[in-house]
Coordinates of C-alpha atoms and ligand atoms in Angstrom, one line a residue:
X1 CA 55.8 56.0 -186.6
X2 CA 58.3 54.7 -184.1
X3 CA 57.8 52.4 -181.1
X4 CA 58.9 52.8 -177.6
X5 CA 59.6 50.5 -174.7
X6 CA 58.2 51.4 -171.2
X7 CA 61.8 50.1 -169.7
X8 CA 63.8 52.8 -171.7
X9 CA 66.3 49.9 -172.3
X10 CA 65.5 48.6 -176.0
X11 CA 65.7 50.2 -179.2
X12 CA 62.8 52.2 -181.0
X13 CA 61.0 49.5 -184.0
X14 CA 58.3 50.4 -186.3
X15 CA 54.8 49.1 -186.3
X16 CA 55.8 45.7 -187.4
X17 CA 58.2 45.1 -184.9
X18 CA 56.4 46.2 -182.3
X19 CA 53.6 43.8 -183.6
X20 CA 55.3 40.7 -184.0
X21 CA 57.9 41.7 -181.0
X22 CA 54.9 41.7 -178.3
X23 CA 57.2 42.0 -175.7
X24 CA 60.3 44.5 -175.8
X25 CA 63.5 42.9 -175.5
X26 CA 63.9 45.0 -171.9
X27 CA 60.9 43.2 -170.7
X28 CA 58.7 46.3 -171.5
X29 CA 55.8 47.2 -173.0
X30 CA 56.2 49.0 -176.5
X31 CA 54.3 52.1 -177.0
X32 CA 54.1 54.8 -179.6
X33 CA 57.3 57.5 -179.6
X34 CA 53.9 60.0 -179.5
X35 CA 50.5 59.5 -180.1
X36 CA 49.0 60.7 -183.6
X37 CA 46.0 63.0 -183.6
X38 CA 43.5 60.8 -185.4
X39 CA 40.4 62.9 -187.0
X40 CA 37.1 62.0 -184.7
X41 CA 34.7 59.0 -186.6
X42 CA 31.4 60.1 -188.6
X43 CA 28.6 58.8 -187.0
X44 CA 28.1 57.2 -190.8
X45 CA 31.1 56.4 -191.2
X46 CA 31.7 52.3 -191.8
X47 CA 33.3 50.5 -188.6
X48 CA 35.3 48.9 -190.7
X49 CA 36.8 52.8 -192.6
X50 CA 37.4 53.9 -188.9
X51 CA 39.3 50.9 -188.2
X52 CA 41.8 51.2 -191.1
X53 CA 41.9 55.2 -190.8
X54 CA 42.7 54.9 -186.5
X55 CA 45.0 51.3 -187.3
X56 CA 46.8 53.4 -190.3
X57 CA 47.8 56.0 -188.1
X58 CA 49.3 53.6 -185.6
X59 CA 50.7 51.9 -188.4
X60 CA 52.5 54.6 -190.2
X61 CA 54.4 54.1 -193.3
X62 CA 54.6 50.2 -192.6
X63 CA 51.3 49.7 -194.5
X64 CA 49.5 51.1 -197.1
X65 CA 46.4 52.6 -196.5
X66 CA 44.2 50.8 -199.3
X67 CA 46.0 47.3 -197.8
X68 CA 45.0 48.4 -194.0
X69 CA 40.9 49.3 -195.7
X70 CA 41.1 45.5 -197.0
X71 CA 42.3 43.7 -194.0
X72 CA 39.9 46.2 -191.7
X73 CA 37.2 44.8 -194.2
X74 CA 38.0 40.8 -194.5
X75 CA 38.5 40.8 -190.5
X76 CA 34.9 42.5 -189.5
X77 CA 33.4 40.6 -192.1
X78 CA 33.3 37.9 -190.1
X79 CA 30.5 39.6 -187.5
X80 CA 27.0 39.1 -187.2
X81 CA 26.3 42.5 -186.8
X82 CA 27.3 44.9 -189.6
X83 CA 27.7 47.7 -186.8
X84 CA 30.5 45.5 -185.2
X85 CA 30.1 47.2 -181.8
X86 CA 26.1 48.2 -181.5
X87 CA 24.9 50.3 -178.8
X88 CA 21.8 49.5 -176.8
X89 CA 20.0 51.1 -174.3
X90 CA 19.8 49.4 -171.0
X91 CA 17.6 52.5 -169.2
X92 CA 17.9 56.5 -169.3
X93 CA 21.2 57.3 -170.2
X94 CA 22.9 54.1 -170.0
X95 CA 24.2 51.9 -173.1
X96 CA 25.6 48.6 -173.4
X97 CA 28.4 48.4 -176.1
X98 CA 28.1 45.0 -177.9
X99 CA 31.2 44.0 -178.3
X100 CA 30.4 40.0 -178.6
X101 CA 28.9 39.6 -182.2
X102 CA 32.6 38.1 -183.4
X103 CA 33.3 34.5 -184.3
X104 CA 33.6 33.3 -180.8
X105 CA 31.3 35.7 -179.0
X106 CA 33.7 37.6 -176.5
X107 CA 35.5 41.0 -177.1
X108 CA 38.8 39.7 -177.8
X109 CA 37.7 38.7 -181.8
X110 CA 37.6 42.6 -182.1
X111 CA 41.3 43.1 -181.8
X112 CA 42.0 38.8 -182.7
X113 CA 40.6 39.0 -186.2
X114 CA 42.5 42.0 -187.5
X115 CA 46.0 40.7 -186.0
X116 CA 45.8 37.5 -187.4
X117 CA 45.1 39.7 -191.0
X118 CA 48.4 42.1 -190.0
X119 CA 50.4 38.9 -189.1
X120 CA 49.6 37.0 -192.2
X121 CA 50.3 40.3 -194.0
X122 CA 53.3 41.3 -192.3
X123 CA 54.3 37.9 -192.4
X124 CA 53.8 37.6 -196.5
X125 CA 56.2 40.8 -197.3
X126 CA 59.1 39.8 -195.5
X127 CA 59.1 36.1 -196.0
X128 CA 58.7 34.9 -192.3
X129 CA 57.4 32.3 -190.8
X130 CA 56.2 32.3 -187.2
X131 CA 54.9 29.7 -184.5
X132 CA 52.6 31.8 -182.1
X133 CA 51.5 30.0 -179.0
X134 CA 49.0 30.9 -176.6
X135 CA 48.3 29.9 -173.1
X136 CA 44.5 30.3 -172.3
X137 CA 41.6 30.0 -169.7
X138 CA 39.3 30.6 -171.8
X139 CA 38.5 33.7 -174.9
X140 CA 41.9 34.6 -175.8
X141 CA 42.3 31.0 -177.8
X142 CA 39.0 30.4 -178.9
X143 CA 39.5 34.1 -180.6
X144 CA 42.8 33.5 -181.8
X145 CA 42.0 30.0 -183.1
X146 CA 38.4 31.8 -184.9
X147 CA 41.5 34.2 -186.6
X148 CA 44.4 32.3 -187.6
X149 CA 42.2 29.3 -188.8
X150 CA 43.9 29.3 -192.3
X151 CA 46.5 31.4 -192.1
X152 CA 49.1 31.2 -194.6
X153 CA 51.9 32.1 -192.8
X154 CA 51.5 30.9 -188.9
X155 CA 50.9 28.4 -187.2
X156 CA 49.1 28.5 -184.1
X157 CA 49.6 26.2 -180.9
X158 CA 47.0 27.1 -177.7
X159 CA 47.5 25.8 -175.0
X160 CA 44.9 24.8 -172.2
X161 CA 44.3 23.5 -169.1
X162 CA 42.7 20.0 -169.5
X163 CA 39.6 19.8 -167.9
X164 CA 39.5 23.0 -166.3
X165 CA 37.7 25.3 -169.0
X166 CA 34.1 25.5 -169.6
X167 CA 32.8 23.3 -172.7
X168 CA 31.7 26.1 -174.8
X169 CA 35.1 28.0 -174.4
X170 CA 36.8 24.9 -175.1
X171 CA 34.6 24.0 -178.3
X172 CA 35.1 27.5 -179.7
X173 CA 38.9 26.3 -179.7
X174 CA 38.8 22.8 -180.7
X175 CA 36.6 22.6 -183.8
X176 CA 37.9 24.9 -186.6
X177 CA 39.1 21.9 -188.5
X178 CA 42.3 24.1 -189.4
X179 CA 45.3 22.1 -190.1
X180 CA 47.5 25.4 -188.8
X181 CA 45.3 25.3 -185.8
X182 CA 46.7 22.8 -182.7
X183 CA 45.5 21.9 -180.0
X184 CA 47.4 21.3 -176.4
X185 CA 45.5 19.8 -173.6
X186 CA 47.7 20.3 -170.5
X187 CA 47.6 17.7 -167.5
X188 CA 47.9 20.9 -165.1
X189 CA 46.0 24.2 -164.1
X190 CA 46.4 27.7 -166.1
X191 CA 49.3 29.1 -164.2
X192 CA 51.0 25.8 -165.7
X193 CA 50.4 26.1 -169.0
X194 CA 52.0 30.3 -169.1
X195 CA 55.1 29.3 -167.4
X196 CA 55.6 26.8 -169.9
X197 CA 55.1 29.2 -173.1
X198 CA 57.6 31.4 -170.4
X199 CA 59.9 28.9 -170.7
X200 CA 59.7 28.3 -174.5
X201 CA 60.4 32.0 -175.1
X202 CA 63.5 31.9 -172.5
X203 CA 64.7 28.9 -174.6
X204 CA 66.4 31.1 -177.5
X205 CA 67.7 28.2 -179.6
X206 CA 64.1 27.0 -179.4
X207 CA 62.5 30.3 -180.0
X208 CA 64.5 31.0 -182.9
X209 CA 63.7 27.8 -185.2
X210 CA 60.5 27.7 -184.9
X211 CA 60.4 31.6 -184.8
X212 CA 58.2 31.6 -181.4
X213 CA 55.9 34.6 -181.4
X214 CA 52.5 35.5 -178.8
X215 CA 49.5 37.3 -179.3
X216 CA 48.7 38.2 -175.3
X217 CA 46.9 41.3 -174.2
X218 CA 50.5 43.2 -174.2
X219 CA 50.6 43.4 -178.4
X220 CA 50.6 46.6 -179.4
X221 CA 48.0 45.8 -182.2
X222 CA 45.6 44.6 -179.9
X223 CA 45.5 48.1 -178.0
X224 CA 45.3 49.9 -181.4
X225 CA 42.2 47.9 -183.0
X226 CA 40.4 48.4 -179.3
X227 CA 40.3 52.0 -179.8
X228 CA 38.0 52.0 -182.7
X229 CA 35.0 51.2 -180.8
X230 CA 35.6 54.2 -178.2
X231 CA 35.7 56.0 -181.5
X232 CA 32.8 54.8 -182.7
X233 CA 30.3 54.8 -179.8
X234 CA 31.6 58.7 -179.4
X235 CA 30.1 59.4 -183.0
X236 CA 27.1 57.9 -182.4
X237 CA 26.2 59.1 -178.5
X238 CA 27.6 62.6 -178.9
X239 CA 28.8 64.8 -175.8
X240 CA 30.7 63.7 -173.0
X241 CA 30.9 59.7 -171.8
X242 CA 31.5 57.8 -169.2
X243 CA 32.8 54.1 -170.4
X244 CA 32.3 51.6 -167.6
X245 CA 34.8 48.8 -168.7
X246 CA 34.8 44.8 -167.0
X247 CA 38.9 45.1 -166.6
X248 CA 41.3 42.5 -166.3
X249 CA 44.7 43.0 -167.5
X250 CA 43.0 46.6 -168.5
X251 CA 44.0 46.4 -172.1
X252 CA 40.5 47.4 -173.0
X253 CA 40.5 50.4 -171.1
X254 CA 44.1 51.4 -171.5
X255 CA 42.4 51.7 -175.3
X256 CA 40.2 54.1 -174.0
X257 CA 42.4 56.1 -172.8
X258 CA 44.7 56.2 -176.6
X259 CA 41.6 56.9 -177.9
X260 CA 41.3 60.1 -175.8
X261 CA 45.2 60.7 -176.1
X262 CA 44.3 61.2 -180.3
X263 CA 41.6 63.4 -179.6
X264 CA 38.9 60.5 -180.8
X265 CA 36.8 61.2 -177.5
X266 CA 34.8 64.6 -176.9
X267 CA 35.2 66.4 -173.7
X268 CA 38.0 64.4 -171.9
X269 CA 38.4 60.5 -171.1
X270 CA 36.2 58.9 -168.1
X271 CA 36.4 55.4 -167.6
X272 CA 35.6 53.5 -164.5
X273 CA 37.3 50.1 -164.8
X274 CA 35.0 47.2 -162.7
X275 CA 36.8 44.5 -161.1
X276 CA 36.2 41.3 -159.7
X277 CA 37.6 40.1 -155.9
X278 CA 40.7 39.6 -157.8
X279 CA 41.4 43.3 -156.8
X280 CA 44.8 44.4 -158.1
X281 CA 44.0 46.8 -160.6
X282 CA 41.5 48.5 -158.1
X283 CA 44.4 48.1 -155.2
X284 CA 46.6 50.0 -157.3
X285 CA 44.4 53.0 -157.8
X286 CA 42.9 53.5 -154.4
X287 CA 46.4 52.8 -152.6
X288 CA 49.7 53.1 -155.0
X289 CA 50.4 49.8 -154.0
X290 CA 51.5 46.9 -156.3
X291 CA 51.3 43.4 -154.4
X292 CA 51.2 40.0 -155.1
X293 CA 47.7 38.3 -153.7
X294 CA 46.8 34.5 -155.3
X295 CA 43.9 34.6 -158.0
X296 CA 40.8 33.3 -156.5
X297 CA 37.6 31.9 -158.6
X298 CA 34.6 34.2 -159.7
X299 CA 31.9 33.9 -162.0
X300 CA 33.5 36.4 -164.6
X301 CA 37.1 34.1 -164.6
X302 CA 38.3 36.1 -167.9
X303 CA 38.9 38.8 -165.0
X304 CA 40.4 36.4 -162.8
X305 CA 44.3 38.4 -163.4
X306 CA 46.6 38.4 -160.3
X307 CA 48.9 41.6 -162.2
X308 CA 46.7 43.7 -164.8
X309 CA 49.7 43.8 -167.3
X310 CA 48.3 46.7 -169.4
X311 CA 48.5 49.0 -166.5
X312 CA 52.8 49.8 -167.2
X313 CA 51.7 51.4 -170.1
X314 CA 49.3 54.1 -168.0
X315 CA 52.5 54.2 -165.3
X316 CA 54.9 55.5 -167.9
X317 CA 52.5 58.0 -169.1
X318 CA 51.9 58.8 -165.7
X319 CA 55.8 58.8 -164.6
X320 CA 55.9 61.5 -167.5
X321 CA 57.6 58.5 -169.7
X322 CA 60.4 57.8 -167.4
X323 CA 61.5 54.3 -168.5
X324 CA 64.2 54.0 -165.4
X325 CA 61.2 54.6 -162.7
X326 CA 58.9 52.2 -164.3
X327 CA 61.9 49.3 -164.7
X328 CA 62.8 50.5 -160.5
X329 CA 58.8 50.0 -160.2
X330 CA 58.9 46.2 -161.6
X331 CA 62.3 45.4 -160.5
X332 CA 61.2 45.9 -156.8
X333 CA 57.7 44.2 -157.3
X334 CA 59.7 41.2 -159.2
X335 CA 62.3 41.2 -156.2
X336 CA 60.1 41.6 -153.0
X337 CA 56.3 41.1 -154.0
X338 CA 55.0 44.1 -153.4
X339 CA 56.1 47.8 -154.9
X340 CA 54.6 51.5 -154.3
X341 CA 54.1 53.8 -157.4
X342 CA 56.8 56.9 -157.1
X343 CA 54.5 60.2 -155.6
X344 CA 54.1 62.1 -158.9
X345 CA 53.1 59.1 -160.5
X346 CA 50.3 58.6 -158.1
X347 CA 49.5 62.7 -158.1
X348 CA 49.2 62.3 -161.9
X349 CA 47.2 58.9 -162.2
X350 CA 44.9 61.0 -160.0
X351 CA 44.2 63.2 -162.5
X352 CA 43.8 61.2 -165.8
X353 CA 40.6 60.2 -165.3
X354 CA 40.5 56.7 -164.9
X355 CA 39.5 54.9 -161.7
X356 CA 39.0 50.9 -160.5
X357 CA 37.0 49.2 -158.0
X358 CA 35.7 45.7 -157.1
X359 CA 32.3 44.2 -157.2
X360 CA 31.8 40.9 -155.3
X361 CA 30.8 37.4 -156.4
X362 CA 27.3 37.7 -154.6
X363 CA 26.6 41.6 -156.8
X364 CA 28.0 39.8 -160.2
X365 CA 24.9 37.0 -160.0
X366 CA 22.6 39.6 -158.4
X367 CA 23.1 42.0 -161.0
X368 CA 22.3 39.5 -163.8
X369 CA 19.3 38.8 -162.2
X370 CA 18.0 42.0 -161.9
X371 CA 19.5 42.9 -165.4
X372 CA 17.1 39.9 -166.4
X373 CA 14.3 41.2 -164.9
X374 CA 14.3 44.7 -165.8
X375 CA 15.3 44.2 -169.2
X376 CA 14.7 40.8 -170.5
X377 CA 18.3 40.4 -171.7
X378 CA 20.8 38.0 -170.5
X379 CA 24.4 39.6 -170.1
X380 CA 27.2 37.5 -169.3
X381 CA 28.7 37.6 -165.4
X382 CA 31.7 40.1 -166.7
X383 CA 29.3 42.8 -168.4
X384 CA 27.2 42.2 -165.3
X385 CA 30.5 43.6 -162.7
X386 CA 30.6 46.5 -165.5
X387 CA 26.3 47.0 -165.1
X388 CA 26.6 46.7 -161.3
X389 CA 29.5 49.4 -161.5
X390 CA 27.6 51.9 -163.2
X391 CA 24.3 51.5 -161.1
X392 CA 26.6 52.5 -158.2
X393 CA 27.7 55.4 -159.4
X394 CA 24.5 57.1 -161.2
X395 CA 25.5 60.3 -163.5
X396 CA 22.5 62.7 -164.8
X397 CA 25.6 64.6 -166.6
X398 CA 26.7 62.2 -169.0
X399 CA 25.6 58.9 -170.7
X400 CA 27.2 56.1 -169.2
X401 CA 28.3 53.6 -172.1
X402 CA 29.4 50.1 -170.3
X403 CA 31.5 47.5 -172.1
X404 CA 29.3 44.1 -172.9
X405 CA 32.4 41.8 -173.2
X406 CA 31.1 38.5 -173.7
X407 CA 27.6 37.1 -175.2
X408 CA 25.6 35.3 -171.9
X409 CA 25.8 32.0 -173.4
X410 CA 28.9 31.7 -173.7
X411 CA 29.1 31.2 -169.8
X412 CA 25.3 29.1 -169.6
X413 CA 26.1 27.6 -166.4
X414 CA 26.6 31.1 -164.6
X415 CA 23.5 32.3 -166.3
X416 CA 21.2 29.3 -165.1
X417 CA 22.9 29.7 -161.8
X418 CA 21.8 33.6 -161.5
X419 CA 18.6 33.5 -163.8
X420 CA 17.4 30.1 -164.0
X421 CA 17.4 30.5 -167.5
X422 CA 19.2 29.0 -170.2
X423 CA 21.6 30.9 -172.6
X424 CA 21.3 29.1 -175.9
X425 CA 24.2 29.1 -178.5
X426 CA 22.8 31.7 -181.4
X427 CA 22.2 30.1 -184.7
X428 CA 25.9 30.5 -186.4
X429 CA 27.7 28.7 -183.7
X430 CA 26.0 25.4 -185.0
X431 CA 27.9 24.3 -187.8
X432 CA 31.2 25.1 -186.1
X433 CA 29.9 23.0 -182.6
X434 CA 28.7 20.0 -185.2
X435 CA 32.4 19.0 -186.0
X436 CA 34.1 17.0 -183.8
X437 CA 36.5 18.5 -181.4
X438 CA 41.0 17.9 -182.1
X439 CA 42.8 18.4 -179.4
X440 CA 46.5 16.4 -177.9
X441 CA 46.6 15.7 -174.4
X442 CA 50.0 16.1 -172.9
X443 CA 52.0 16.0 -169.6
X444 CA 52.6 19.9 -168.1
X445 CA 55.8 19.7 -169.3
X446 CA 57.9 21.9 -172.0
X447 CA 59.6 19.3 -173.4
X448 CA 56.2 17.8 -174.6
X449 CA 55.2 20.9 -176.0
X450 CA 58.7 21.4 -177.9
X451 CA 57.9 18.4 -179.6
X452 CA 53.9 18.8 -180.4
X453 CA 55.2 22.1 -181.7
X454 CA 58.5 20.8 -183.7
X455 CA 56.6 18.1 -185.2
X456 CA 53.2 20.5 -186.2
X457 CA 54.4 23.1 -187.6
X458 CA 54.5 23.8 -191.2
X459 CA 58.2 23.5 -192.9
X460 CA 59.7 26.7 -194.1
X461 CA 59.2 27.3 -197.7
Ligands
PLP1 C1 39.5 39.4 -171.6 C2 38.2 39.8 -171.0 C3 38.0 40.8 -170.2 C4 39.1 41.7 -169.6 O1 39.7 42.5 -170.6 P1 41.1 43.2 -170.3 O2 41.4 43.8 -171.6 O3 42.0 42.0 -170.0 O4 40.9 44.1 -169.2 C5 36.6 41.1 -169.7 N1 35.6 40.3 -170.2 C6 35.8 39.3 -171.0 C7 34.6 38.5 -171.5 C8 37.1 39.0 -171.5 O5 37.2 37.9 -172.3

């Protein structure tokens, strides 16, 4: 099983390399040479035995099979809910996928927990050691810090802005007591904090000692473990489905569509990605145009993505895996701010069944109202632009099956705003919130974050 960059410019790597690589050295994306057919789940079939069986495909001969079954069962031992990813029904023919019953109650522990498994794995056979950092707003490093908390063979450095994410993200990150876990409070906004890990991975001397590695929605890995829940809701619904997915930088439903590319879906891939007023992804469907606008704030900010990253991987698919029109795509966006998608690409996006649009600030609080009130249940403002989406678009045909990224209390102040009703933390979160917080508060400036990461890191054995 061989990897491929989506710039044509770097040379094939297995699954490890792809994994521990994120990026391609051409700037690309890596994805696989062709995709596997992967047997359809069992509707009784473990979550945790379709994970291993879908993540040893991807994974070819880099890992055994029995290995994969163990680390697919260590990492969704850590959910509340045995199913992993339950289905519930929300009203005739629509489903909410719970995806929020990890360690720090958002999506991202699905794919977090089992990468920090393959790293320390990986890592353990060939005698590496690796410094991963992470630039966050918010889930990404609470779920990475829930999953490398104790790894043997990373250390992890997240990065956030100081005083600009909410208390409960920031406590999910702050409190795991793990002495490979740090901390970095930035004196700056987001934006600062990812051009320095930019510049830490530009610095090649740098990146090289302390063997500098990421775990951003781009990883291959990620992708891979978020097609096991399209997999699984197929067995258990049956038929046709539409997936209505909250999108960002559309690594969730770029995992949809590899599940349908292995022949895990029944009767063809329909996703509607939903999308906040930060627009791009939806801009890029409904126009062919990639262009540079500002993010802006919304109640769903784990949306709040200026250039859905994930969507070069659907362009080279859709450029019939032309690396050289995908790099002229990015070269011109890079150079002027704005690029248009080449004519077959757009004609074949058309068709692949995926489409985006954008659901305002005023709809997101709306919707959880009414959610509220027709259902009793809280959902969080992202699942809400994902609910809204679908009760657009009403389908008799097919059950609707819409994403539920993040648990409603992780984001209590949205809730009270839209329900007046508070979103208590559920039972599990307590002991982890009772310890006191550890985090280093630093200027916005690499040089400080060489050194926090030169002095924390664990010698090489
Ligand atoms: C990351 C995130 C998203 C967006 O997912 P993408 O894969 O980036 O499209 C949506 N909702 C929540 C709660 C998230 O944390």
């Amino acid at each position: 099983m061989k990897y491929v960059s989506t710039r044509g410019q770097a040379a094939p790597v297995d699954f490890v390399g792809a994994c521990l690589a994120g990026l391609a050295p051409d700037g690309g994306l890596y994805v696989p040479e062709s995709y596997p057919r992967i047997d359809p789940a069992r509707a009784d079939e473990p979550y945790a035995h379709v994970a291993a069986r879908i993540l040893s495909a991807f994974a070819g001969d880099a890992i055994p099979e029995a290995d994969m079954l163990a680390m697919c069962e260590r990492a969704y031992a850590s959910f509340s809910h045995h199913s992993v990813a339950p289905l519930t029904q929300a009203g005739p023919g629509l489903w909410l996928m719970e995806l929020h019953h990890g360690p720090t109650l958002a999506f991202k522990d699905v794919a977090m927990q089992i990468i920090a498994q393959l790293y320390d794995y990986m890592l353990g056979k060939t005698g590496r050691r690796l410094s991963i950092v992470c630039a966050t707003s918010g889930d990404t490093g609470g779920a990475a810090a829930a999953a490398f908390a104790g790894a043997k063979h990373a250390d992890l450095f997240i990065l956030h802005p100081h005083a600009r994410i909410s208390p409960v993200q920031r406590l999910f990150m702050t409190t795991t007591g793990a002495s490979n876990v740090t901390n970095l409070a930035l004196d700056g906004d987001f934006d600062d904090c990812q051009a320095i890990v930019k510049s830490l991975f530009a610095d090649k001397a740098f990146a090289d000692k302390v063997g500098l590695s990421g775990v951003n929605s781009i990883n291959w890995a990620r992708i891979a473990a978020q097609t096991v829940y399209y997999a699984t809701a197929q067995a258990a619904l049956g038929g046709k489905l539409r997936f209505v997915v909250p999108s960002g930088n559309m690594g969730d439903a770029l995992a949809g569509y590899v599940a349908a590319r292995c022949g895990l879906l029944a009767g063809g891939l329909e996703i509607a990605c939903a999308v906040n007023e930060n627009d791009a992804l939806a801009r890029l469907f409904n126009t062919g145009i990639m262009s540079r606008a500002a993010a802006v704030a919304t109640p769903s900010p784990a949306m709040d993505i200026s250039v859905p990253s994930n969507f070069e991987r659907l362009l080279f698919e859709a450029t019939g895996r032309d690396g050289d029109a995908v790099r002229g795509v990015y070269d011109q966006y890079r150079q002027a701010g704005e690029a248009g998608l080449p004519d077959t690409a757009r004609g074949r996006l058309d068709c692949v069944g995926i489409s985006a649009s954008t659901v305002s600030n005023g709809e997101t609080l709306a919707e959880m109202a009414r959610f509220e009130s027709e259902t009793g249940w809280l959902i969080c403002p992202h699942t809400a632009v994902g609910t809204y989406q679908a009760r657009q678009t009403p389908r008799s045909d097919v059950n609707t099956v819409v994403l539920a990224t993040a648990a409603a209390a992780k984001f209590p102040e949205t809730v009270k705003q839209a329900t007046g009703l508070d979103a208590p933390l559920p039972h599990r979160c307590g002991a982890l919130l009772a310890r006191g917080e550890v985090f280093e508060r630093l200027p916005a400036e690499p040089s400080a974050v060489r050194a926090a990461i030169e002095s924390k890191r664990r010698a090489v054995s």
